[in-house]
Coordinates of C-alpha atoms and ligand atoms in Angstrom, one line a residue:
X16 CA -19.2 -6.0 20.6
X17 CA -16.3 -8.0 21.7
X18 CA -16.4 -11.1 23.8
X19 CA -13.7 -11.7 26.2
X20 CA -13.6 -14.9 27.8
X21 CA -11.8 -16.0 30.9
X22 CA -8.2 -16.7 30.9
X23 CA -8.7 -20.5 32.0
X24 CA -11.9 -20.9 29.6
X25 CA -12.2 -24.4 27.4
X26 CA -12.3 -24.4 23.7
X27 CA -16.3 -26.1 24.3
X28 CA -17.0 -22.6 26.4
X29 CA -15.8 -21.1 23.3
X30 CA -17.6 -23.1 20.7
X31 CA -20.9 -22.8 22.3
X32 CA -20.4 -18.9 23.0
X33 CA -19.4 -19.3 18.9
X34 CA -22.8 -20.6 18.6
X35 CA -24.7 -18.0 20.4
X36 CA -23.5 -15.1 18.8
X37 CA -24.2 -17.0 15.4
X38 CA -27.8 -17.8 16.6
X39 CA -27.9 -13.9 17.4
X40 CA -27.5 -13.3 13.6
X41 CA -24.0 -12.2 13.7
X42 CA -20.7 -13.1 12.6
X43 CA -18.1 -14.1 14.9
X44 CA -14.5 -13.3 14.3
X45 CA -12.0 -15.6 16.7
X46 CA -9.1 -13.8 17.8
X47 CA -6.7 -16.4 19.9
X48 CA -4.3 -14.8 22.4
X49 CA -1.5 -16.3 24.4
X50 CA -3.5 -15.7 27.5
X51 CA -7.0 -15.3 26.4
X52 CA -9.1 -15.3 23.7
X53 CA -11.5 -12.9 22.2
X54 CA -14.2 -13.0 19.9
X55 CA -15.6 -10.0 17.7
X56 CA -19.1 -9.7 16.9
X57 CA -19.4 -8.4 13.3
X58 CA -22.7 -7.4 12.3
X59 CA -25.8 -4.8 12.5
X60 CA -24.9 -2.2 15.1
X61 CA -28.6 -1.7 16.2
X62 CA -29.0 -5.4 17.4
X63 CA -26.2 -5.5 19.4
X64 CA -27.2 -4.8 22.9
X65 CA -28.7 -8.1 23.2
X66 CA -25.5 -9.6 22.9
X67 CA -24.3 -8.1 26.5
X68 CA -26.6 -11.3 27.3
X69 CA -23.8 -13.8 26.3
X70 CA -22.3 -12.8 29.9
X71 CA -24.1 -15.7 31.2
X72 CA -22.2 -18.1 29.2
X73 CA -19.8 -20.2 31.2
X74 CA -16.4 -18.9 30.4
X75 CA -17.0 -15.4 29.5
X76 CA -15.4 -12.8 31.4
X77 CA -17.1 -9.5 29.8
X78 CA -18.9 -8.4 27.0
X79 CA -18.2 -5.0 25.9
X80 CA -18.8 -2.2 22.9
X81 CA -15.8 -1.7 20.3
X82 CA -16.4 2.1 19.3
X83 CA -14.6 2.0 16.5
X84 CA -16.0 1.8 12.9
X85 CA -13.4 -0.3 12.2
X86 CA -13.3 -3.5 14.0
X87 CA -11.1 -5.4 12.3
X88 CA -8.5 -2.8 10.7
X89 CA -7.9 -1.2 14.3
X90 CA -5.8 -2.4 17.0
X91 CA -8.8 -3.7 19.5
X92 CA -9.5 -7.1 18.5
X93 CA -5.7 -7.3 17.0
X94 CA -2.9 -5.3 19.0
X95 CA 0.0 -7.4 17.2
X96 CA 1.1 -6.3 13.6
X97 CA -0.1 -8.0 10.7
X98 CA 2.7 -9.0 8.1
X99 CA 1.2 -10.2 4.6
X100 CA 3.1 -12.3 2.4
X101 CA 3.1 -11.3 -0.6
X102 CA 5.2 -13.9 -2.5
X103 CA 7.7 -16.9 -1.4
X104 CA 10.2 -15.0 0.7
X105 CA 8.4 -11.1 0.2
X106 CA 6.5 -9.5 3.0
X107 CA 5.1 -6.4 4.2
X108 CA 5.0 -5.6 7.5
X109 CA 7.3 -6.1 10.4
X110 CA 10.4 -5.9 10.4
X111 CA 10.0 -6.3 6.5
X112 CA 10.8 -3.3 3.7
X113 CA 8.4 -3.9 0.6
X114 CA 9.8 -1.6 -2.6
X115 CA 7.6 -1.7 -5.4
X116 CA 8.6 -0.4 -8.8
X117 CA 7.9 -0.1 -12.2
X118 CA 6.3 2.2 -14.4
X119 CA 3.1 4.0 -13.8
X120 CA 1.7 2.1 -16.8
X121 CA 2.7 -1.3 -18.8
X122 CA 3.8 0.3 -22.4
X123 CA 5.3 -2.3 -24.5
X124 CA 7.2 -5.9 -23.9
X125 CA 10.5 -4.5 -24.6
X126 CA 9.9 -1.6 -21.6
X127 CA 8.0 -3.7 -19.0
X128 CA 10.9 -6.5 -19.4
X129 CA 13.6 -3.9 -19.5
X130 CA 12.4 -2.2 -16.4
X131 CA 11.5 -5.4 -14.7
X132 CA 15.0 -6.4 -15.0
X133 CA 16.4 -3.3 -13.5
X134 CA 14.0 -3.6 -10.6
X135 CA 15.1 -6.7 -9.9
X136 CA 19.0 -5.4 -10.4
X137 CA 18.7 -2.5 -7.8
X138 CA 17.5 -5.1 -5.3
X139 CA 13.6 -4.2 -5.4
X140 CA 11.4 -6.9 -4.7
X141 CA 8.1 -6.7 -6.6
X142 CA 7.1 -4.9 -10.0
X143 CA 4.4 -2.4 -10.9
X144 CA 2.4 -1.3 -13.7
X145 CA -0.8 -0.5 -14.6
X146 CA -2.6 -2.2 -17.4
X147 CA -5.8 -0.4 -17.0
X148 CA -5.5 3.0 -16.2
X149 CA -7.7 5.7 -13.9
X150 CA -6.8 8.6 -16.2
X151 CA -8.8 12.2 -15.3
X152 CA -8.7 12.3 -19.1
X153 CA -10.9 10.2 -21.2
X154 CA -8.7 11.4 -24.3
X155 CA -5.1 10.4 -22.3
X156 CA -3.2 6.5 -22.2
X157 CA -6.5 4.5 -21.0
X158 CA -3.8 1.2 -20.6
X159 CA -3.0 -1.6 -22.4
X160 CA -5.8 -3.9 -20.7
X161 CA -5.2 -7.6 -20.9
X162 CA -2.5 -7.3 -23.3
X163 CA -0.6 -5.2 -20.5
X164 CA -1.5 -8.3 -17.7
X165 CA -0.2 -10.9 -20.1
X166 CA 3.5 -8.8 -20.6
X167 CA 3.7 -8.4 -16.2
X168 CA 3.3 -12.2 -16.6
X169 CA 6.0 -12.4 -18.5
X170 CA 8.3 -10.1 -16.7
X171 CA 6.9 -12.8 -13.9
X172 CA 8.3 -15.2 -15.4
X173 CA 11.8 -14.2 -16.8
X174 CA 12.4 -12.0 -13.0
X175 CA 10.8 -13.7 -10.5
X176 CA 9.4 -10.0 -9.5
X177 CA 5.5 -10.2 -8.1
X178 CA 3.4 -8.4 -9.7
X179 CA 1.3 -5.4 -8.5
X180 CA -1.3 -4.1 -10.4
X181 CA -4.3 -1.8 -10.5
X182 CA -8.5 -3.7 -10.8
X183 CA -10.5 -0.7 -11.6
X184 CA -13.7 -2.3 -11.7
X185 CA -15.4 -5.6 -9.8
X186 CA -16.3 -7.1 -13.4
X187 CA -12.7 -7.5 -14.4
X188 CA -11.9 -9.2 -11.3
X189 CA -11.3 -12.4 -12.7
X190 CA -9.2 -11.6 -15.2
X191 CA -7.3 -9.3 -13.1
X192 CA -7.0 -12.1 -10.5
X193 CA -5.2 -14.2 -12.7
X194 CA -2.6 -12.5 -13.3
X195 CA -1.7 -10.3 -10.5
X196 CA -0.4 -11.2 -6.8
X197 CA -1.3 -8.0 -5.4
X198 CA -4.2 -6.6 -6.4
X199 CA -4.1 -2.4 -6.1
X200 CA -7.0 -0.3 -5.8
X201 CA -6.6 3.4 -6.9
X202 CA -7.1 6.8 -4.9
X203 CA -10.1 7.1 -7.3
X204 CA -11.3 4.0 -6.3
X205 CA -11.1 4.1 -2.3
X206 CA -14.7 4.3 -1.9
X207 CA -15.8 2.1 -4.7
X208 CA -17.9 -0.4 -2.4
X209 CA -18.8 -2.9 -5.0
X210 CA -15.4 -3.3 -5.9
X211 CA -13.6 -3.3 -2.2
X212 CA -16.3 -5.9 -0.9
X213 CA -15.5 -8.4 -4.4
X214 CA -12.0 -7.9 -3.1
X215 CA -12.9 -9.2 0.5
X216 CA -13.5 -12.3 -1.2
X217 CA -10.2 -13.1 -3.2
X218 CA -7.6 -14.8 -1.2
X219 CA -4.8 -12.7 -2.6
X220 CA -3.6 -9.4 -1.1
X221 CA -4.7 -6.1 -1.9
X222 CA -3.2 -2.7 -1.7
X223 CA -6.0 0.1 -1.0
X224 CA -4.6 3.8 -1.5
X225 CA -6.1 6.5 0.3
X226 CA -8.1 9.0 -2.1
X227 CA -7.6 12.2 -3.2
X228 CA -9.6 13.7 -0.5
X229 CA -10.2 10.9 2.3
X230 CA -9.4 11.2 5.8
X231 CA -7.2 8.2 7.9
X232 CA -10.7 6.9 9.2
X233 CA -12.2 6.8 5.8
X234 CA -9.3 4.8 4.6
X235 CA -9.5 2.4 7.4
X236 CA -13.2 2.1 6.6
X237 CA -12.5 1.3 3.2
X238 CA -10.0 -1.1 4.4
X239 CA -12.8 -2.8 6.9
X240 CA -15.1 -3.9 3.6
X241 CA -12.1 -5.8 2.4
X242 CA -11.3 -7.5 6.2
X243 CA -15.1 -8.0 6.8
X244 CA -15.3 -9.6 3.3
X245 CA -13.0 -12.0 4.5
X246 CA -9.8 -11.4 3.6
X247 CA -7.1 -10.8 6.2
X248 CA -4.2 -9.2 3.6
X249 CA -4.8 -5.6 3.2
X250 CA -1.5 -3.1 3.1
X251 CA -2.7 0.2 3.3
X252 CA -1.0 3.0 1.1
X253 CA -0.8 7.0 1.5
X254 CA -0.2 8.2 -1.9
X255 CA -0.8 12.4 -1.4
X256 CA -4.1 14.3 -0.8
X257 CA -5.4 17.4 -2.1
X258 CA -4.6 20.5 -0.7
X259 CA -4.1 24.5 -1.9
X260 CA -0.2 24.0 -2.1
X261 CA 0.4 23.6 -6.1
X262 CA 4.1 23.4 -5.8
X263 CA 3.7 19.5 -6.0
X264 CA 0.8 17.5 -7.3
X265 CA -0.3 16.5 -4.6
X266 CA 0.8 17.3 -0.5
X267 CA 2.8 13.6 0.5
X268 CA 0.7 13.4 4.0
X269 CA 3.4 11.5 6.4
X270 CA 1.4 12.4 9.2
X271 CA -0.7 9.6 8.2
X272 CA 1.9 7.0 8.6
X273 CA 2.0 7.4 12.9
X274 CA -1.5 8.2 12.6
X275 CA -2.2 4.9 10.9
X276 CA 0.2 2.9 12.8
X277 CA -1.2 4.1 16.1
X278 CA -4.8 2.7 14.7
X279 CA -4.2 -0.5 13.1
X280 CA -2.2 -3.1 12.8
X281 CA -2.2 -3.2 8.9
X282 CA 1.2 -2.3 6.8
X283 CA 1.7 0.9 5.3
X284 CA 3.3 1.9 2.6
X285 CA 4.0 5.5 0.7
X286 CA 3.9 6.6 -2.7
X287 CA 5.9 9.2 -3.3
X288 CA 5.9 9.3 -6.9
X289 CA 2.1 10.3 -7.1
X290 CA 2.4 12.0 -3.4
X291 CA 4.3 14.6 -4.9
X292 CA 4.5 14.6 -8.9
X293 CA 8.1 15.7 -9.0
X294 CA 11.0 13.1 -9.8
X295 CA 13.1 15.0 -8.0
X296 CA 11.3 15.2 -4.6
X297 CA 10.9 11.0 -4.7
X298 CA 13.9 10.0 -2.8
X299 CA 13.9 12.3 -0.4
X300 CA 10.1 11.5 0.4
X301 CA 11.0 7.9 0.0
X302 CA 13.6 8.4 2.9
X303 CA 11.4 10.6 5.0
X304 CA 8.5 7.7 4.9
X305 CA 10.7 5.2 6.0
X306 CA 11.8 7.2 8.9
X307 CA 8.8 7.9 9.8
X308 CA 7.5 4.3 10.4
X309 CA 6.1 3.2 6.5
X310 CA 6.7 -0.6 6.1
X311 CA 7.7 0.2 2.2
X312 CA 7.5 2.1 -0.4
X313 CA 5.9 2.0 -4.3
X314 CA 7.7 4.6 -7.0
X315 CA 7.6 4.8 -10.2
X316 CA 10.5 3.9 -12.4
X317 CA 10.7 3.7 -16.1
X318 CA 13.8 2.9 -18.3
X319 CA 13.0 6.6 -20.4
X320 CA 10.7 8.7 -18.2
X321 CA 10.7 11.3 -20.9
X322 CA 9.0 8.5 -23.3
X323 CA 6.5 7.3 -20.7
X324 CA 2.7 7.7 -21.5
X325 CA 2.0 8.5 -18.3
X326 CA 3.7 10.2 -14.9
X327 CA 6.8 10.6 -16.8
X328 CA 7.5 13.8 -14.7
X329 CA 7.5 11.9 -11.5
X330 CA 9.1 8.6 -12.5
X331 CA 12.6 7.8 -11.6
X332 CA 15.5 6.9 -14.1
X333 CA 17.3 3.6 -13.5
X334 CA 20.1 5.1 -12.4
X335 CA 17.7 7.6 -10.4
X336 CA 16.2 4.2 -8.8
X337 CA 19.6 2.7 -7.9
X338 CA 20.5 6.0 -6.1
X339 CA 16.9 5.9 -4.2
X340 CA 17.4 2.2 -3.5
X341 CA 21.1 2.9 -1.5
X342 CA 19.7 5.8 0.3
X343 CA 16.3 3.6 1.5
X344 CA 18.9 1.0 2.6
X345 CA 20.6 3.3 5.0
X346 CA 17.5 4.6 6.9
X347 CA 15.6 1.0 6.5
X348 CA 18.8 -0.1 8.5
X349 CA 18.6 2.2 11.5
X350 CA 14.9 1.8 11.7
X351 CA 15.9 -2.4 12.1
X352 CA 13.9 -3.3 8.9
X353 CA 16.1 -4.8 6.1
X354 CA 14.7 -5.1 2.3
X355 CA 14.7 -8.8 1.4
X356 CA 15.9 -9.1 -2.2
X357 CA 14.4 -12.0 -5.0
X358 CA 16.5 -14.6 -5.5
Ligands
PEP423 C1 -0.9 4.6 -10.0 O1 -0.4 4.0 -9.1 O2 -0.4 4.7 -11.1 C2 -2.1 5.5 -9.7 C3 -3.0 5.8 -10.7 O3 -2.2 5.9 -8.5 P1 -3.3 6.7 -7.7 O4 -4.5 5.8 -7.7 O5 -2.7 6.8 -6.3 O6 -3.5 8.0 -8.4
MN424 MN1 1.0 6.7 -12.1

């Protein structure tokens, strides 16, 4: 349910409306318009009829049903778009182009640092790599684990660069926390509740990919544990789904991007690196998803893709990634969103 109270209502109206929705047993989520405010009601579904009753309060206009299974992710309670900051002077969302690079996986110092530095070069601004690893098979690259977070530190610290990088698992959240700014959650992963509502409690953003086989809704459902949880900063990523064509790994879905911006107010970003499994096909995907209304873009990039342990068939060279980086310029520009470069 959502409370909308009357354009000329006090802040006391609000507090005590505030009060009765908490005395109701639910959770109320303050949205503060120009003109009005509006509060959601987050909490049991089968309760909520009773609060239509909080029309009596002094300063409530209506009281009335969101439909939606997500509250917080879809435009309803938010129609404005949300732009998460994911660094000093790095943001998604807006009028904001977030390009993530790096390798699939963190290898060695000498190719995190050397890749780092040629993200940074090429104008990108935030790195990737994985440090524990969602492999299919048990017998492939598993990931460095902390040894991997402790080299993105250092590539932190000599570039400047962000750092985005995969939690697998709710138990290694703190150690994951502590060295990543972004935390990402894998396809795999999507619907790994335990994990996504530990992650609605961290104050640092987190970027949910859709899974192999989840629809737009389920996404944004996955994306409502994280917001309920508490934390504001999700960016939402469509990294390929399943489907009969086996001409690419998997089918890039870019009708997700409209159908996501027309739902939410979250960013989105694309993948095209694991959306289509072919190094060749990752620029022009990566132009396409910027045309079409993604707020950025991750790829894979790694200084000798033919030496990577992992993705090496669908990871950029550097001068691959320069290439991509002047064509993303060209259509960022006439869509108005410009990619703001580290200092
Ligand atoms: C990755 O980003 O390297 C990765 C494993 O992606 P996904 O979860 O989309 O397969
Ligand atoms: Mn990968």
């Amino acid at each position: 349910m959502i409370v909308v109270m009357n354009a000329g209502s006090t802040e006391e109206q609000l507090n005590k409306v505030i009060s009765g929705i908490e005395e109701m047993g639910y959770k109320a989520h303050v949205m503060r318009g120009v003109e009005r405010n509006v509060i959601g009601c987050l909490g049991d579904e089968r309760g909520k009829a009773a609060l239509k009753s909080l029309e009596t309060f002094e300063g409530v206009e209506t009281v009335m049903p969101i439909l939606s299974p997500y509250k917080l992710a879809g435009k309803q309670l938010q129609a404005k778009s949300t732009v998460v900051k994911i660094a000093e002077g790095v943001e998604v969302g807006g009028d904001n182009l977030l390009v993530i690079a790096g390798p699939c996986s963190v290898e060695s110092e000498e190719q995190i640092l050397t890749a780092a530095r040629m993200v940074k070069a090429a104008g990108a601004n935030a790195l990737r790599g994985g440090a524990f690893k969602p492999r299919s098979s048990t017998y492939s690259f598993q990931g460095m684990g902390e040894e991997g977070l402790k080299l993105l530190r250092l590539a932190k610290q000599e570039t400047g660069l962000p750092i985005v990088t995969e939690i697998m698992d709710y138990q290694m959240l703190d150690m994951v926390l502590e060295y990543a700014d972004v935390l990402q959650v894998g396809a795999r992963n999507m619907q790994n509740f335990s994990l996504l509502k530990a992650l609605g409690e961290v104050r640092k953003p987190v970027l949910l990919k859709r899974g192999l086989m989840a629809t737009v809704e389920e996404l944004l459902m996955s994306a409502e544990y994280i917001l309920a949880g508490g934390n504001p900063d999700v960016i939402l990523c469509e990294r390929g789904i399943r489907t009969f064509e086996t001409a690419t790994r998997n089918t890039l879905d870019l009708n997700a991007v409209p159908a996501l911006k027309a739902r939410t107010h979250l960013p989105v970003v694309v993948d095209p690196s694991h959306g289509t499994g072919v190094v060749q096909y990752v620029t022009p995907l990566s132009r396409a998803a910027i045309a079409v209304g993604a707020d950025g873009v991750i790829v894979e990039m790694h200084p000798k893709p033919k030496e990577a342990l992992s993705d090496g068939a669908q990871s950029l060279d550097p001068a691959g990634f320069d290439v991509l980086m002047a064509e993303m310029r060209k259509i960022a520009n006439a869509m108005g969103k410009t990619v703001a470069a580290m200092q």
